[in-house]
Structures are given as structure tokens and as C-alpha cells.
Coordinates of C-alpha atoms and ligand atoms in Angstrom, one line a residue:
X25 CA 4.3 -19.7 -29.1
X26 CA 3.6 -16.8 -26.6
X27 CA 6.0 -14.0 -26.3
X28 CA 4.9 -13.5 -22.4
X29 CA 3.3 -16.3 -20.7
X30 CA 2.8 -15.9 -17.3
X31 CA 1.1 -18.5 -15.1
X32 CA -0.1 -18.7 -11.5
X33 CA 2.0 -16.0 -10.4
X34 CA 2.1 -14.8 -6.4
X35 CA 4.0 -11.9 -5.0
X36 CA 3.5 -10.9 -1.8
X37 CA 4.8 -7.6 0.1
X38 CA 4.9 -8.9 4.0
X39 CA 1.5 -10.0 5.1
X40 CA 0.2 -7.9 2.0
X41 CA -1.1 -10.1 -1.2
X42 CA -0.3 -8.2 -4.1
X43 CA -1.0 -10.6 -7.2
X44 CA -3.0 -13.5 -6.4
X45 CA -2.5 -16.2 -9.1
X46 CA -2.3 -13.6 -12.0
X47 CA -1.9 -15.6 -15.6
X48 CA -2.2 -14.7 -19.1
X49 CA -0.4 -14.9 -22.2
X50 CA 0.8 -11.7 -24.6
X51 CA 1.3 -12.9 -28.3
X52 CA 4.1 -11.6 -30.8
X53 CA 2.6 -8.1 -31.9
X54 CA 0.1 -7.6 -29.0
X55 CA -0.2 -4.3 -27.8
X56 CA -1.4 -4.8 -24.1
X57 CA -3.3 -2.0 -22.6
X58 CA -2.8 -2.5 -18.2
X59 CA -5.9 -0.9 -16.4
X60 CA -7.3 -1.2 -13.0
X61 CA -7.2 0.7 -9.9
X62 CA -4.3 1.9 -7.9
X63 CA -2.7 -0.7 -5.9
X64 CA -4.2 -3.4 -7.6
X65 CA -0.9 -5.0 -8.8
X66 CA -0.4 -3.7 -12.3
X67 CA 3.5 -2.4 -11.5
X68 CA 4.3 -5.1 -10.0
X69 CA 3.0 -7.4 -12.3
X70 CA 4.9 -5.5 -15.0
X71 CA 8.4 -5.4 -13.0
X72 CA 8.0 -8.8 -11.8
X73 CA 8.9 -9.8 -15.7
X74 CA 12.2 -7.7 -15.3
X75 CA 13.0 -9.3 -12.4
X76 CA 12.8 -5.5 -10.5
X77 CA 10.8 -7.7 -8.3
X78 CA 11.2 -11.2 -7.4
X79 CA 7.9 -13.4 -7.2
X80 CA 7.1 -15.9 -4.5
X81 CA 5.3 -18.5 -6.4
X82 CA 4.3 -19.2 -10.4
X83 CA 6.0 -19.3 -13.6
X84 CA 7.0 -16.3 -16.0
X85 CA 7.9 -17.6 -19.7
X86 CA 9.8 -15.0 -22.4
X87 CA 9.4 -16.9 -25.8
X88 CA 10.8 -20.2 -25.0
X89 CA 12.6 -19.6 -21.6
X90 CA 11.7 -19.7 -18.5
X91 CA 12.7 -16.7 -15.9
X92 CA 11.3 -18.5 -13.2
X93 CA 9.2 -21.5 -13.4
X94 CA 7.1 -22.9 -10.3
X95 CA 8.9 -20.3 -7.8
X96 CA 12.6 -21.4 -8.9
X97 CA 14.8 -19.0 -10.8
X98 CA 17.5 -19.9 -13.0
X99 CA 21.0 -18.5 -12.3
X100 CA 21.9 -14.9 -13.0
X101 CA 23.3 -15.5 -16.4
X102 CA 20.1 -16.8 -16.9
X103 CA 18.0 -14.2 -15.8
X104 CA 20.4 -11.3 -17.2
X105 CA 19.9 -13.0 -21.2
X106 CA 16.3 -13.3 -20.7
X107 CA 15.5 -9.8 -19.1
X108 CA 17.5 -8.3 -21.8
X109 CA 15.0 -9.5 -24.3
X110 CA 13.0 -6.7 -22.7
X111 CA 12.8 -2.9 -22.7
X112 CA 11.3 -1.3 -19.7
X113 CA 10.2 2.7 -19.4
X114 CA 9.0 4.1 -16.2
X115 CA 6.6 6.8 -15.5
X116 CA 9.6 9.1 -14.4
X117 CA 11.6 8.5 -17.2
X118 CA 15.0 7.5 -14.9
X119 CA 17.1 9.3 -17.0
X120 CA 21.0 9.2 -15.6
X121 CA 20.9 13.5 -15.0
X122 CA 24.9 13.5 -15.6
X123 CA 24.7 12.3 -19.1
X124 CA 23.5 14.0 -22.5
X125 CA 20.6 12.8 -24.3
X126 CA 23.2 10.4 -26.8
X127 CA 25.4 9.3 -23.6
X128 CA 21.9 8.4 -22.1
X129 CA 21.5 5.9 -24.9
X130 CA 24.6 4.5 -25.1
X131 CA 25.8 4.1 -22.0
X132 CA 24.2 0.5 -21.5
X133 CA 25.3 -1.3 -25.2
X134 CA 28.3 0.3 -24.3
X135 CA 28.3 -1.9 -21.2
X136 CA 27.0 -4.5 -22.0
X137 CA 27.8 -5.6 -25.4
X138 CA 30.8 -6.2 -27.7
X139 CA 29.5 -4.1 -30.0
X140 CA 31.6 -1.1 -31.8
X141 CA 31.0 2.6 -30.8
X142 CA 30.7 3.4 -34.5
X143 CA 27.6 0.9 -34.5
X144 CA 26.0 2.2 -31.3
X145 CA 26.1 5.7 -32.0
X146 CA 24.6 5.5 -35.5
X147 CA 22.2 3.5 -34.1
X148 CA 21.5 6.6 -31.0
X149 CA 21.2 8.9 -33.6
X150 CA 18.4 7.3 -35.5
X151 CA 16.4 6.4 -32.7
X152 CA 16.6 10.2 -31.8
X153 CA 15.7 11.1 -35.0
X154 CA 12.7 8.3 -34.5
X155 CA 11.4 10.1 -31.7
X156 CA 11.9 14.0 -32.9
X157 CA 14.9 14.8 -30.6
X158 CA 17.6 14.7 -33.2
X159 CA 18.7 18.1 -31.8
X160 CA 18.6 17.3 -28.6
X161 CA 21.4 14.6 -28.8
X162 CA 24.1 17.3 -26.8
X163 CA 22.0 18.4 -24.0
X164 CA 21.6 17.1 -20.8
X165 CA 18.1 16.0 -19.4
X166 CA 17.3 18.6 -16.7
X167 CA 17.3 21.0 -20.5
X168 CA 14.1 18.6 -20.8
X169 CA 10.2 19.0 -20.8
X170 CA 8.9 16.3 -19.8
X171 CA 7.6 14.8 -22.9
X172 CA 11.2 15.1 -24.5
X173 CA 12.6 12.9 -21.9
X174 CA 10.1 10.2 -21.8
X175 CA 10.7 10.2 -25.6
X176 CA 14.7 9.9 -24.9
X177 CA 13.6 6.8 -22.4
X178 CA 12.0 5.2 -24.9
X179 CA 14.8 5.6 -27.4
X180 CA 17.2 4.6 -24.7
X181 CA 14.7 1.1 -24.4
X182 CA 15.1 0.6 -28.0
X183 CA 19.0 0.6 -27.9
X184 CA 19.0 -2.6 -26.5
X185 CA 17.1 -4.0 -29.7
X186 CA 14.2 -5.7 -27.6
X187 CA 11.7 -7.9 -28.4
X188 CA 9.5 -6.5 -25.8
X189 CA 8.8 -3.2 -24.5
X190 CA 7.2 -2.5 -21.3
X191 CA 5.9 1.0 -19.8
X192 CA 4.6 1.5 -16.6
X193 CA 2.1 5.2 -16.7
X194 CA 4.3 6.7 -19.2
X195 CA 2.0 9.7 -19.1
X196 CA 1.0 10.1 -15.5
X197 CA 4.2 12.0 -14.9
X198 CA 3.3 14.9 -17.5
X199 CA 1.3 17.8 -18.0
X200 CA -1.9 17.0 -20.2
X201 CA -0.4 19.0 -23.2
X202 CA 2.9 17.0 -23.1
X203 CA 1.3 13.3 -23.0
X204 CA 0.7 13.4 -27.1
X205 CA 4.0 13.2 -28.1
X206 CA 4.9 10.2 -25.8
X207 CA 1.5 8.5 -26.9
X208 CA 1.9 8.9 -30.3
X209 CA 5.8 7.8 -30.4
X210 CA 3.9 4.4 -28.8
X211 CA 1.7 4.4 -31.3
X212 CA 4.2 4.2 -34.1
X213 CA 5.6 1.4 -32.2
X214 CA 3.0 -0.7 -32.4
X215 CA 2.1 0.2 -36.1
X216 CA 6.2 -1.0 -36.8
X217 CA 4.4 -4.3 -34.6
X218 CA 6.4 -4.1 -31.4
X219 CA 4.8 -6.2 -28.7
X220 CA 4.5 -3.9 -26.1
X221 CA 2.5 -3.9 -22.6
X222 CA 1.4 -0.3 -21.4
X223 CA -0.1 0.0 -18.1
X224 CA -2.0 3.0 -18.5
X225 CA -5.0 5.9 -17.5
X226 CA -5.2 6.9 -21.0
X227 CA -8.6 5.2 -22.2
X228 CA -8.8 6.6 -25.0
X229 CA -5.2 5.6 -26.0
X230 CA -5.6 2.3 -25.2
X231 CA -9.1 1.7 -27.1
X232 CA -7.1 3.0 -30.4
X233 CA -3.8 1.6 -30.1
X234 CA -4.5 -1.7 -27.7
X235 CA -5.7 -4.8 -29.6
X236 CA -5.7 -6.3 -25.9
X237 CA -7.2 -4.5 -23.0
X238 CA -5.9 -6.2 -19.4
X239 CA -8.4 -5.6 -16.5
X240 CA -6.2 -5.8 -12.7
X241 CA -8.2 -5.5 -9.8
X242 CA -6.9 -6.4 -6.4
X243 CA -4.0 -8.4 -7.3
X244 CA -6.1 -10.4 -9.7
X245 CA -6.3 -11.0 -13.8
X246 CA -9.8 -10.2 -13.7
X247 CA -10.4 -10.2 -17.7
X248 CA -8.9 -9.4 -21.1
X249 CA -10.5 -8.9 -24.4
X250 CA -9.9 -6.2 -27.3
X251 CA -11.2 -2.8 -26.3
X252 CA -14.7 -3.6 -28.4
X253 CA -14.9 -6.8 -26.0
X254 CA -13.8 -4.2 -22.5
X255 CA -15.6 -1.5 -23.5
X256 CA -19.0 -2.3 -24.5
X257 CA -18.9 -6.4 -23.5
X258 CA -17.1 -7.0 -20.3
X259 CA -18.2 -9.9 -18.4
X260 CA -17.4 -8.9 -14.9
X261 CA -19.2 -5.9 -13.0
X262 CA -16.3 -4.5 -11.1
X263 CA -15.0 -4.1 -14.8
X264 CA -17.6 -2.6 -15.6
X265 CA -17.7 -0.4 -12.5
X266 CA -13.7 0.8 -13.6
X267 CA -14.4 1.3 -17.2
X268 CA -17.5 3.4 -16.6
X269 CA -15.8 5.6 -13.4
X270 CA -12.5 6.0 -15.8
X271 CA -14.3 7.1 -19.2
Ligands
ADP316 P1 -0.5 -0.4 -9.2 O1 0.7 -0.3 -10.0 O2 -1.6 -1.2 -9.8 O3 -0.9 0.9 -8.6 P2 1.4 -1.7 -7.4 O4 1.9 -2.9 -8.0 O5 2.3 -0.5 -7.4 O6 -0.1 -1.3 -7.9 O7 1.1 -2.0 -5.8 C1 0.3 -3.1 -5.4 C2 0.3 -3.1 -3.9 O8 1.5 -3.5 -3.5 C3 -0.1 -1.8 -3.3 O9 -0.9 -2.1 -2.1 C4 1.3 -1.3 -2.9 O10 1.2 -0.4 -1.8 C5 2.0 -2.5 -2.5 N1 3.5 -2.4 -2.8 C6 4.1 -2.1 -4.0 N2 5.4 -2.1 -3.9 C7 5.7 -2.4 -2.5 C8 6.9 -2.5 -1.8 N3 8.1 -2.4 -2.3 N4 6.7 -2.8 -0.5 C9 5.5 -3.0 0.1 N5 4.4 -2.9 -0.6 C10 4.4 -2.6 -1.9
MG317 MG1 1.7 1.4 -10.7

């Protein structure tokens, strides 16, 4: 069964069509590269499975449970225990600026589950020692380069143990020399098999680390293949047209 399947799914800002029946399915293990133009949808696609937006028409599966199916959502319980099957990290991080690095990472298990704070902080320290920031636990983020603290996000996503990660631009936020370190923390990721969607500008990321490239265009699913399929086989020409302005 599909980890993601999505399926006819509208959303609409006002008058403004912003995915037009957009379906496709992400396997366990998939590592989904997002590309396409600005403003064609690709955010919103990607927050819509959060809930961070609501859709206005079509069906969004997690495993065996649907979020909203035909239009109609469950009830909150609902949506809270299927959302939290998912990890999201956003292209300006959205660290909590009051907090240290470890309170960053705790703060939601804390919250949220019955869970002992001997657990959750052995569990915050290795995931900072899984993305290099071990001695950064004390600090707070503005103490930060950029890199670091899209590495904490990350490690924050993972506290929650999900089943799928999302990021929307992870990179687009930093300098050029900083965006290594977040890509290759991703890249570990997906060699430990964690399905993961990445909308993304980094082509050359994506063709290594993607086994499924996702074309958007428009507020359409125009095509999907793996990056030997996108890259050198794309059936559609506006594909073409993006993959041979963006390489
Ligand atoms: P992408 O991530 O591919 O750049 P988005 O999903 O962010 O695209 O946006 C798709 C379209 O929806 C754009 O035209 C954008 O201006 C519009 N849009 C996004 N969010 C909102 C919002 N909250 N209100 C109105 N329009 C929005
Ligand atoms: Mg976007």
C-alpha cells in the first residue's frame, strides 16, 4: 500500500486555481524530488498533507487513513493522529527563537506525548549528534548560521519519530556555501530509507538522491519518473522547457 496517495485534489485561493486535480502516489522509501516553477502549486501541495492548508475538493491517503477523502475531513482527533505521522521542515527553519537548540526539540513530545523526559532527551541528544550539532544543544538559535538551524529543524522533525518527512526549499533560505550540510544530512536520510518529499531547486541534489522526480506546473501533476526518466526522457515539452532553463 502507498505511504502518500493523493487523488483528485483542488485547492483554490479565491478566484485563484492553485492545484487543479493533482494525484499521485509516494511509496514506502521514495525519496520525492518537487520541481516546477514558482507558483505552480508545489507548497501547497506539500502543506495541504499537513493540513497547514485545507483543500476544497479530492482525497489525501497516509498509509491506510484517510485525511480527507472526496472533500470531507474527519474530526480533529482524526486529523491530529494522522498529521503526526508526518514531519514537516520549512525553508526558514521556524525555530521557536526563545528556546535552545535541545528545548527546540523537545518542546513538542513534551507536549504531546506521555512519554518520560529521560526518554525524550536521550533521544534530542542523538539526533543532535545525527546532524553534527552535538555542541550546540545549549545555545539558542539566533547563535545559528543558517545551515546549523535547518539541521536543528530537521532534528526537531525527527523527534516526533515520523513515518514521513516533508521539506519545502530547505536550501533556498541559505548562502550557497551553507546548503551542503543540510543536503547531505537529507541524504543520509534517505540512505537510512526515510520516505521523504523535497520540493526543491537543487537539480543536482535531486538527480543523486531522488529515486522519483515530481514535475508541477500551474497547479498541475504534470509528470513523474526517476531522474534518468526526467532528465534525459520526459514526455511533456514544458518539462522539458523547466529542466533545460533550471540545469
Ligand atoms: P510554489 O510553492 O510552487 O511556488 P505555492 O503553492 O506557494 O507555489 O503557490 C501557488 C499559488 O497560490 C501562487 O499563485 C500563490 O501566489 C498562491 N497562494 C499561495 N498561498 C496563498 C494564500 N495563502 N492566499 C492566496 N494565494 C496564495
Ligand atoms: Mg513554494
Amino acid at each position: 500500500m502507498a505511504m502518500i496517495q493523493v487523488s483528485n485534489l483542488k485547492k483554490s485561493f479565491g478566484n485563484l486555481e492553485v492545484l487543479k486535480d493533482v494525484s499521485f502516489e509516494v511509496n514506502k522509501n521514495d525519496v520525492v524530488a518537487v520541481i516546477g516553477p514558482s507558483g505552480s502549486g508545489k507548497s501547497t501541495m506539500l502543506r495541504s498533507l499537513v493540513y497547514l492548508e485545507q483543500v476544497s475538493g479530492g482525497s489525501i491517503r497516509i498509509q491506510d487513513e484517510y485525511l480527507v477523502k472526496e472533500g470531507v475531513y474527519g474530526d480533529s482527533q482524526k486529523i491530529k493522529q494522522i498529521t503526526g505521522k508526518m514531519g514537516m521542515v520549512f525553508q526558514h527553519f521556524n525555530l521557536f527563537p526563545h528556546l535552545t537548540v535541545k528545548e527546540n526539540l523537545e518542546i513538542a513530545p513534551r507536549v504531546v506525548k506521555g512519554e518520560s523526559t529521560e526518554a525524550i532527551s536521550q533521544r534530542s541528544t542523538e539526533l543532535l549528534e545525527k546532524v553534527g550539532l552535538a555542541d550546540k544543544a545549549n545555545v539558542y538559535p539566533a547563535k545559528l548560521s543558517g545551515g546549523q538551524k535547518q539541521r536543528v529543524a530537521i532534528a526537531r522533525a525527527l523527534m516526533m519519530n515520523p513515518d514521513i518527512l516533508l521539506f519545502d526549499e530547505p536550501t533556498s533560505a541559505l548562502d550557497p556555501e551553507l546548503t551542503g550540510e543540510v543536503l547531505q544530512v537529507i541524504k543520509q536520510l534517505a540512505q537510512e530509507h526515510m520516505t521523504m518529499m523535497v520540493v526543491t531547486h537543487e537539480m543536482g541534489f535531486a538527480r543523486e538522491v531522488a529515486n522519483q522526480i515530481m514535475f508541477m506546473d500551474n497547479g498541475e501533476f504534470v509528470e513523474a519518473g526517476t531522474p534518468e526518466q526526467l532528465f534525459t526522457n520526459a514526455q511533456f515539452e514544458r518539462t522539458r522547457t523547466f529542466l533545460q532553463r533550471a540545469l
